mmCIF file of C-alpha atoms and ligand atoms in Angstrom:
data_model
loop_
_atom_site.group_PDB
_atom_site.id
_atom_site.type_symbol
_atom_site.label_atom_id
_atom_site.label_comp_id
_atom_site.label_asym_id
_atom_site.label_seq_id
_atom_site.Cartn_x
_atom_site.Cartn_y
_atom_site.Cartn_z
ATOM 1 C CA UNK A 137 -19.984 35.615 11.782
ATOM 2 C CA UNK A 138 -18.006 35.759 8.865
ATOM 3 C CA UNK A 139 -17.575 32.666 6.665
ATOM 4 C CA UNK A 140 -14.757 31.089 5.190
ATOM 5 C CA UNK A 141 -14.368 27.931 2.816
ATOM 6 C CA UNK A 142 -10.868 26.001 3.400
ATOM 7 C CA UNK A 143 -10.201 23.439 1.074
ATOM 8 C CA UNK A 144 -8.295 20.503 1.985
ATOM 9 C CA UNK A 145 -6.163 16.985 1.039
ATOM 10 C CA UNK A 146 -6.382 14.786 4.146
ATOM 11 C CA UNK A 147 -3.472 12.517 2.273
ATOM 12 C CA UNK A 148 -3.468 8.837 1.348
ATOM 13 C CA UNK A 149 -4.823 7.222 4.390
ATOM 14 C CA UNK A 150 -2.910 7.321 7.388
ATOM 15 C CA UNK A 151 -3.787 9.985 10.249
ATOM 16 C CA UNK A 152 -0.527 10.249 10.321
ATOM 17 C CA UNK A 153 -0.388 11.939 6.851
ATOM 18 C CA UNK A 154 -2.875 14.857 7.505
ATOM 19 C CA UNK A 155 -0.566 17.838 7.558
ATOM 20 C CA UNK A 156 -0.747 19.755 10.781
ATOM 21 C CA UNK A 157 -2.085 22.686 9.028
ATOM 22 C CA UNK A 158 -4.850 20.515 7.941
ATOM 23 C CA UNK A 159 -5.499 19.416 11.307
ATOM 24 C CA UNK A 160 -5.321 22.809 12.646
ATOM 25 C CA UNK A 161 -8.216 23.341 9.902
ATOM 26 C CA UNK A 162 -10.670 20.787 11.312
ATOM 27 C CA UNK A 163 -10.368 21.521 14.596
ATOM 28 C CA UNK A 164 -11.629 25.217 13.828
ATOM 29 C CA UNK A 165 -14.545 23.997 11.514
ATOM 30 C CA UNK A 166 -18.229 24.176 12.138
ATOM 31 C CA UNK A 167 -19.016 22.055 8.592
ATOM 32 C CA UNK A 168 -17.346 19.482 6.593
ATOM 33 C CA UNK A 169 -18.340 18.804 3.061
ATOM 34 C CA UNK A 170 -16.922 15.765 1.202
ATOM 35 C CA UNK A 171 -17.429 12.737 -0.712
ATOM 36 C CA UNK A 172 -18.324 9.662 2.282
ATOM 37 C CA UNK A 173 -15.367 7.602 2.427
ATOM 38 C CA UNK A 174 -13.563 10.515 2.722
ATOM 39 C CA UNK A 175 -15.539 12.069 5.608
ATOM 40 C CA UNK A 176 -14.922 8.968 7.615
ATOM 41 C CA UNK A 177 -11.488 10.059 8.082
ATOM 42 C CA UNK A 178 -12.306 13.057 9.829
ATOM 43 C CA UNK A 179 -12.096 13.165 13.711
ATOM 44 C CA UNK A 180 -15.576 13.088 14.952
ATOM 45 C CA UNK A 181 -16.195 15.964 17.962
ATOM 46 C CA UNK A 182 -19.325 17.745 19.197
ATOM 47 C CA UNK A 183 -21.232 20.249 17.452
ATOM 48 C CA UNK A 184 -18.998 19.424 14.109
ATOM 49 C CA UNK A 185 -21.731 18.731 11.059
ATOM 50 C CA UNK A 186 -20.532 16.244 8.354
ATOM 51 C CA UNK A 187 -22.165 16.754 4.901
ATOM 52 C CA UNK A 188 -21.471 13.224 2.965
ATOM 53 C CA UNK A 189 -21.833 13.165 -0.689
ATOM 54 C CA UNK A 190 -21.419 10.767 -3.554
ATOM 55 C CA UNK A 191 -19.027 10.120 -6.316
ATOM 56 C CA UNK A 192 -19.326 12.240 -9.307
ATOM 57 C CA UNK A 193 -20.612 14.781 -7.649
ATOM 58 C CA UNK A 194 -17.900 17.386 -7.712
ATOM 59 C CA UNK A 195 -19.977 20.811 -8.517
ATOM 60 C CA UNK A 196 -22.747 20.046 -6.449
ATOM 61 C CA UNK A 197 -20.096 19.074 -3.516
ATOM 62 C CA UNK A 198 -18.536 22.472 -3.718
ATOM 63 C CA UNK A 199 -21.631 24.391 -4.278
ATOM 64 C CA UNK A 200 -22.881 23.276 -0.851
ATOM 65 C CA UNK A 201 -19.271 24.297 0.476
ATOM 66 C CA UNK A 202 -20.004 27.595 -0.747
ATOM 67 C CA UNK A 203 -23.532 27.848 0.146
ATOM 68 C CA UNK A 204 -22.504 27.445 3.926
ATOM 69 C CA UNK A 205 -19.776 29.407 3.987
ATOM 70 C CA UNK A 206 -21.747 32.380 2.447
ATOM 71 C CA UNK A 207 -23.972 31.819 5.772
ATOM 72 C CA UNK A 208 -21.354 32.806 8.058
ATOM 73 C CA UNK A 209 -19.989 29.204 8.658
ATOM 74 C CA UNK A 210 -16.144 27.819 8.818
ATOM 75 C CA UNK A 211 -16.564 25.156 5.786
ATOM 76 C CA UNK A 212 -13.824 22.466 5.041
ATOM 77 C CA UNK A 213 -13.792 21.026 2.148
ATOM 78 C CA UNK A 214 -11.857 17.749 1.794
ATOM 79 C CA UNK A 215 -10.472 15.805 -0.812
ATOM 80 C CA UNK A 216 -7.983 12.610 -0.266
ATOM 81 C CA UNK A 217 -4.581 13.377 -1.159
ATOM 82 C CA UNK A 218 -4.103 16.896 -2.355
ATOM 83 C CA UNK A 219 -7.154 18.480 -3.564
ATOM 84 C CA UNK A 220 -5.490 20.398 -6.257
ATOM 85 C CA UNK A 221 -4.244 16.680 -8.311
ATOM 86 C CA UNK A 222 -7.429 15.167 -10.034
ATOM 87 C CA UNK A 223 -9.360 16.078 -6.813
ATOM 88 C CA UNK A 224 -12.185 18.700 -7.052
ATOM 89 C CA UNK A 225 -13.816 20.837 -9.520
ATOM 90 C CA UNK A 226 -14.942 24.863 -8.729
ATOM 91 C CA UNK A 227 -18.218 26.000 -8.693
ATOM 92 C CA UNK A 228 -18.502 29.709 -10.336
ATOM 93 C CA UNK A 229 -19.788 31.342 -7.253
ATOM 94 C CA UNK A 230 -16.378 31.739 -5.762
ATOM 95 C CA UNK A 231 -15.524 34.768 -5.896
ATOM 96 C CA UNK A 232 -17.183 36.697 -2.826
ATOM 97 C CA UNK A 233 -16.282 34.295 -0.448
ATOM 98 C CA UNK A 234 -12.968 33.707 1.876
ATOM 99 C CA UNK A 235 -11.459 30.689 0.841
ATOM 100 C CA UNK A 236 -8.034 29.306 1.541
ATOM 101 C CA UNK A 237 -6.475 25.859 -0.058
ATOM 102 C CA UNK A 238 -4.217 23.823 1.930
ATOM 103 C CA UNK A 239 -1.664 20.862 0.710
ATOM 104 C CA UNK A 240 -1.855 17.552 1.543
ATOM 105 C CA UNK A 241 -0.059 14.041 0.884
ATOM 106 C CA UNK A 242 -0.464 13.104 -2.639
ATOM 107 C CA UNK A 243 -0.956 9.740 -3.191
ATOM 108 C CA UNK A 244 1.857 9.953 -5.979
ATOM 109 C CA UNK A 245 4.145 11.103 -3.378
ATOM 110 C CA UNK A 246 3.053 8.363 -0.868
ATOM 111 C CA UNK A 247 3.511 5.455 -3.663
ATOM 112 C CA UNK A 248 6.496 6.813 -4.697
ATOM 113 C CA UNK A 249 8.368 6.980 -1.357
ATOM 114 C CA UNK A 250 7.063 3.185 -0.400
ATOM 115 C CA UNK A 251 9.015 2.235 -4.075
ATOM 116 C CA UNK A 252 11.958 3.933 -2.760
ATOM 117 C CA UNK A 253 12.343 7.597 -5.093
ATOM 118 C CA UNK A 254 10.563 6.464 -8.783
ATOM 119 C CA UNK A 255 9.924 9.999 -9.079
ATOM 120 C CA UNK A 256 12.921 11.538 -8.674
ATOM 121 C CA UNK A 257 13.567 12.505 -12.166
ATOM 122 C CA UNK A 258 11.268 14.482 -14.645
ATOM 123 C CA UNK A 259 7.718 12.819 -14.522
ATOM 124 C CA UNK A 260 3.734 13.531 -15.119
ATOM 125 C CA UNK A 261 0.609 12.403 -13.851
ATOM 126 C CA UNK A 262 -1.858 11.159 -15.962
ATOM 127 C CA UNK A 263 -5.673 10.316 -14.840
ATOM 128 C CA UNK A 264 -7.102 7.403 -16.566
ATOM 129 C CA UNK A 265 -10.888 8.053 -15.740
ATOM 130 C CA UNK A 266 -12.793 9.470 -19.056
ATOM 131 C CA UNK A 267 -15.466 10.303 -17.062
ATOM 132 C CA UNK A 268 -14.585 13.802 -18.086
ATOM 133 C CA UNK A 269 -12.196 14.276 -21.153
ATOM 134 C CA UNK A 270 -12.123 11.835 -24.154
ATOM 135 C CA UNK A 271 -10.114 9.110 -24.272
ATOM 136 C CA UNK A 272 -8.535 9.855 -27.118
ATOM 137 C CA UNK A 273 -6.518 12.765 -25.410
ATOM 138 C CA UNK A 274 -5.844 9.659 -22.249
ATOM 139 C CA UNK A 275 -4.428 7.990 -25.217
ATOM 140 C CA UNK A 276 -2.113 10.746 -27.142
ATOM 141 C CA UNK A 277 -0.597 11.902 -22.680
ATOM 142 C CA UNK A 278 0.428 8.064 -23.058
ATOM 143 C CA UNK A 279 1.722 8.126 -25.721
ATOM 144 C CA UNK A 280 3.519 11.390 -25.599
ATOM 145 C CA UNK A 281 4.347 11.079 -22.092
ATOM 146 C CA UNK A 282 6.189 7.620 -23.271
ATOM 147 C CA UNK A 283 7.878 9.119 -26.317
ATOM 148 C CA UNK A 284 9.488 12.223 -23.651
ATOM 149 C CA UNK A 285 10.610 9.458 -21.317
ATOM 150 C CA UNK A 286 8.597 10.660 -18.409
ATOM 151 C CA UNK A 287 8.367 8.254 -15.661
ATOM 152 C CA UNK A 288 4.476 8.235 -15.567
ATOM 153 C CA UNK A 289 2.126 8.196 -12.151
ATOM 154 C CA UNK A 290 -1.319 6.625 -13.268
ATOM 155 C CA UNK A 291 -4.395 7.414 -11.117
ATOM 156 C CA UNK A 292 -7.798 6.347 -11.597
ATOM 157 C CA UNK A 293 -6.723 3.122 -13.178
ATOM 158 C CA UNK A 294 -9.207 0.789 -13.528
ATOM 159 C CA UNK A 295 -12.922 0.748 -11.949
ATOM 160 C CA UNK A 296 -16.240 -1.454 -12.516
ATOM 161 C CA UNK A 297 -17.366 1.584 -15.082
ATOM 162 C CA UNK A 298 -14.200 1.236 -16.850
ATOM 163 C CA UNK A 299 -12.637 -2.127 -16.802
ATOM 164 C CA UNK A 300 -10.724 -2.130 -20.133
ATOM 165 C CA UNK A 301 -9.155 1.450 -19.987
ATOM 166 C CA UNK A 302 -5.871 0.330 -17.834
ATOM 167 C CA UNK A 303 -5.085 -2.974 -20.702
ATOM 168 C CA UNK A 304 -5.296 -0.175 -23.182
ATOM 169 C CA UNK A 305 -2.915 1.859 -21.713
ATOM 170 C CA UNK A 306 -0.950 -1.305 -21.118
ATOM 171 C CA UNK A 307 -0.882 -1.756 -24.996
ATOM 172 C CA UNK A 308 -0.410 1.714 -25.805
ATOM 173 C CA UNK A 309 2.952 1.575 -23.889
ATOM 174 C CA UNK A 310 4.323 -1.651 -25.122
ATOM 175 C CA UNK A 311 3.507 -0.344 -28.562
ATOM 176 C CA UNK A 312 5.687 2.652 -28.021
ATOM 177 C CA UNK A 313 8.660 0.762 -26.840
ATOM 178 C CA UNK A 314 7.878 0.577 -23.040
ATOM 179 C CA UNK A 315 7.995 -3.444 -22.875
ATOM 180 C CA UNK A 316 11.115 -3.760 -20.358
ATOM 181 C CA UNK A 317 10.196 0.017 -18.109
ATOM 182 C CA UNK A 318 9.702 -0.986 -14.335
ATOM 183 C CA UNK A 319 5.879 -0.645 -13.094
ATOM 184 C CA UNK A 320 5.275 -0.617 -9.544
ATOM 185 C CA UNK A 321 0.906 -1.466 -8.370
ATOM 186 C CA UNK A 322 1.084 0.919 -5.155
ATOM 187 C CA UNK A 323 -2.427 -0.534 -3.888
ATOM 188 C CA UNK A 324 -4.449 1.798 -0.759
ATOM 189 C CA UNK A 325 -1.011 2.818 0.068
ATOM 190 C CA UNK A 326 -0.752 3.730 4.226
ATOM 191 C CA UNK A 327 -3.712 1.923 4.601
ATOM 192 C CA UNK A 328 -3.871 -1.495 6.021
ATOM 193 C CA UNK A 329 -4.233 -3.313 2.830
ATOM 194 C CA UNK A 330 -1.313 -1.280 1.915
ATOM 195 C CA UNK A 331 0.359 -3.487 -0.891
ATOM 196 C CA UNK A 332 3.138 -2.565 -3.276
ATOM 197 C CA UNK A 333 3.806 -5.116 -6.555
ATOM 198 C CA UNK A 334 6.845 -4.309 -8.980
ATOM 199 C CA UNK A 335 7.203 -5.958 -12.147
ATOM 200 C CA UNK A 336 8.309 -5.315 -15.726
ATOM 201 C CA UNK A 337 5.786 -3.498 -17.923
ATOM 202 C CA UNK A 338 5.549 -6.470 -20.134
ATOM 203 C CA UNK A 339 4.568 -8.335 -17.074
ATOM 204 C CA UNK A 340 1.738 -6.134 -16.055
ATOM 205 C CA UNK A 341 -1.436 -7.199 -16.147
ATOM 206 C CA UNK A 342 -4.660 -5.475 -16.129
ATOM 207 C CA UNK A 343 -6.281 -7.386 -12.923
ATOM 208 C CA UNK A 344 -3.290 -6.035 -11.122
ATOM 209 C CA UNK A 345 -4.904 -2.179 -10.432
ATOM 210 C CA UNK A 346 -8.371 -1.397 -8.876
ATOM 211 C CA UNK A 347 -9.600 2.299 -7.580
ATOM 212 C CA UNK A 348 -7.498 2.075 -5.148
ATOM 213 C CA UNK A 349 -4.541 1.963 -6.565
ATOM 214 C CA UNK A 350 -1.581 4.088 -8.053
ATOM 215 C CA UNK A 351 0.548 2.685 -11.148
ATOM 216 C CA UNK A 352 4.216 4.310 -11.257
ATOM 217 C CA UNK A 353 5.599 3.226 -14.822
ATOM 218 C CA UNK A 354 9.423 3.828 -14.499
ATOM 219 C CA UNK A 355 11.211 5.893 -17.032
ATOM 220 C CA UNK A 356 13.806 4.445 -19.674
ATOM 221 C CA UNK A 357 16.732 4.905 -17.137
ATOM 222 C CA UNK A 358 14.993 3.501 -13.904
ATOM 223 C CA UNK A 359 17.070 1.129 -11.719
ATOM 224 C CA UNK A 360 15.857 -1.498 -9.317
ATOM 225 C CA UNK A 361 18.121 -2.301 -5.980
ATOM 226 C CA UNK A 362 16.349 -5.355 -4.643
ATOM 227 C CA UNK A 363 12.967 -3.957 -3.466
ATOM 228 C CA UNK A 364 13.884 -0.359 -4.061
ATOM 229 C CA UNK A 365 13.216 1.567 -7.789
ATOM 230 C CA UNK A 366 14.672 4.475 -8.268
ATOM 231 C CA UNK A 367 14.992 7.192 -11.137
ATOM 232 C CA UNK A 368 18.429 8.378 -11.183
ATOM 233 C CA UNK A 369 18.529 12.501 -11.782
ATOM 234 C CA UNK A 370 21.786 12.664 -14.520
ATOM 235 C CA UNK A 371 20.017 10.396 -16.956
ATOM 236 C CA UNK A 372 17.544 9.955 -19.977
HETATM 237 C C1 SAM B 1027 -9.939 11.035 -7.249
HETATM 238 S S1 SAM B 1027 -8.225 10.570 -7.260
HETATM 239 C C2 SAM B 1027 -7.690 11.500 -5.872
HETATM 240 C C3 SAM B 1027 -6.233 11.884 -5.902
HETATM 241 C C4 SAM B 1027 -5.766 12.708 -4.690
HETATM 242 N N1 SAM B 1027 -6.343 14.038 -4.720
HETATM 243 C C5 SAM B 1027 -4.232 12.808 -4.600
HETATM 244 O O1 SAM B 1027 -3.695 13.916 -4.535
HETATM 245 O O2 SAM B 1027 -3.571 11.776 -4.543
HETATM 246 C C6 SAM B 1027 -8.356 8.912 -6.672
HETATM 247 C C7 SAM B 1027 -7.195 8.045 -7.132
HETATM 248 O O3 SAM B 1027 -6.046 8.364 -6.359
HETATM 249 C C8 SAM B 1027 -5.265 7.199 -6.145
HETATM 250 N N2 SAM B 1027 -5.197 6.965 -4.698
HETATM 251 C C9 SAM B 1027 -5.797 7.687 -3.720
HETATM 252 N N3 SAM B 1027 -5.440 7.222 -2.496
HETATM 253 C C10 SAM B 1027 -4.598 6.187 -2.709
HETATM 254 C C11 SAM B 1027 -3.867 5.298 -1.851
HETATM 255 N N4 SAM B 1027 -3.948 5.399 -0.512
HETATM 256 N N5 SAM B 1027 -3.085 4.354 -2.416
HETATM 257 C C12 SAM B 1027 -2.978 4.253 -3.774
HETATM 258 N N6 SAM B 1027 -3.641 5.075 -4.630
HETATM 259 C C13 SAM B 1027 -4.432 6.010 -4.108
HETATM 260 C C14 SAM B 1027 -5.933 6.042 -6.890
HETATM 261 O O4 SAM B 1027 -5.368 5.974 -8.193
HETATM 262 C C15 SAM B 1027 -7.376 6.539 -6.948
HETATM 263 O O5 SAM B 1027 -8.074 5.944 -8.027
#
């Protein structure tokens, strides 16, 4: 049998966000590989085996991936979201083996629509965690990112390892002028504890994000329209 490693974003949260192509993918698969929460979200059927790994565990998670699909088996590997944005890491043994990556849902793109179109202008995302890259270079994307007048998408915000990084950030951006910029707490966004908080940055507060959720920090030029925030495209 010849083997072949797909990897895969199964979106935010809701079934309902798993691209078809995605779906198409599990359906075919003898093996999925992923970290646990994750693999609860995949359909359970016969004869399917679901390898469940832990957080932090990126190269040994895709080094299994390979390993089975070097023996001949379909492999999918998922992430949440899109696995391409802050989502896995590659293991060097690659190249020999069939492997195909599919889309999925980012949770930027499922935190923006729920704001109304945040996004819509030029923007970047920036990943808080410093799990793997200093924060000193979390701290000059912040900073830079505020000077360009990006609107910003935040993930990894704030976790029990890293309670103070998020109030820095906070700081950072009132420091560089950011005080009155619109900030909307997308929290486990098409999930049911779905909740969505918008308030001015100066407002923010650090208790406000967990892991689970997304922080969209408006540009200069963001508008609110009652519960809707929106970047219009002809300025900043
Ligand atoms: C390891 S990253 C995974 C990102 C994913 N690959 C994507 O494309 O969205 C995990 C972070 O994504 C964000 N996230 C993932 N799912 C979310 C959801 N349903 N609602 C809000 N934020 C979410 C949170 O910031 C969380 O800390």
């Amino acid at each position: 049998m010849t083997g072949m490693l797909t990897i895969a974003g199964l979106g935010p949260g809701d079934a309902a966000l798993i691209t078809p192509e995605v779906s198409a993918a599990l359906t075919e698969a003898t093996d999925v590989v992923g970290y646990a929460p994750y693999l609860v979200r995949v359909p359970s059927r016969e004869g399917l085996r679901l390898h469940a790994s832990d957080n932090r565990m990126e190269l040994a998670r895709a080094g299994e991936a390979l390993k089975l699909a070097a023996e001949g088996r379909r492999v999918v590997l998922v992430s949440s979201g899109d696995p391409g944005v802050l989502a896995l890491e590659a293991a060097p043994e690659w190249q020999d083996i069939s492997i195909r990556v599919l889309p999925g849902v980012t949770a930027m793109l499922a935190a923006a629509a729920r704001a109304g179109a945040p996004l819509g202008h030029d923007f970047c995302a920036i990943n808080l965690s410093d799990n793997l890259k200093p924060w000193a270079v979390i701290e000059k994307r912040l900073r830079l990112a505020a000077e360009a007048d990006f609107a910003i998408a935040i993930y990894n915000p704030r976790s029990k390892s890293r309670p103070d990084g998020f109030a820095r950030a906070l700081d950072i951006l009132k420091d560089a002028g950011c005080g009155e910029r619109t900030v909307i707490f997308a929290h486990a966004v098409t999930t049911p504890k779905e909740r969505i908080e918008t308030v001015s940055l100066r407002q923010a507060r650090p208790d406000m994000a967990d892991m689970a959720t997304l922080v969209i920090i408006g540009n200069s030029a963001t508008r609110r329209v009652g519960r809707w925030v929106y970047a219009p495209r002809r300025a900043s």
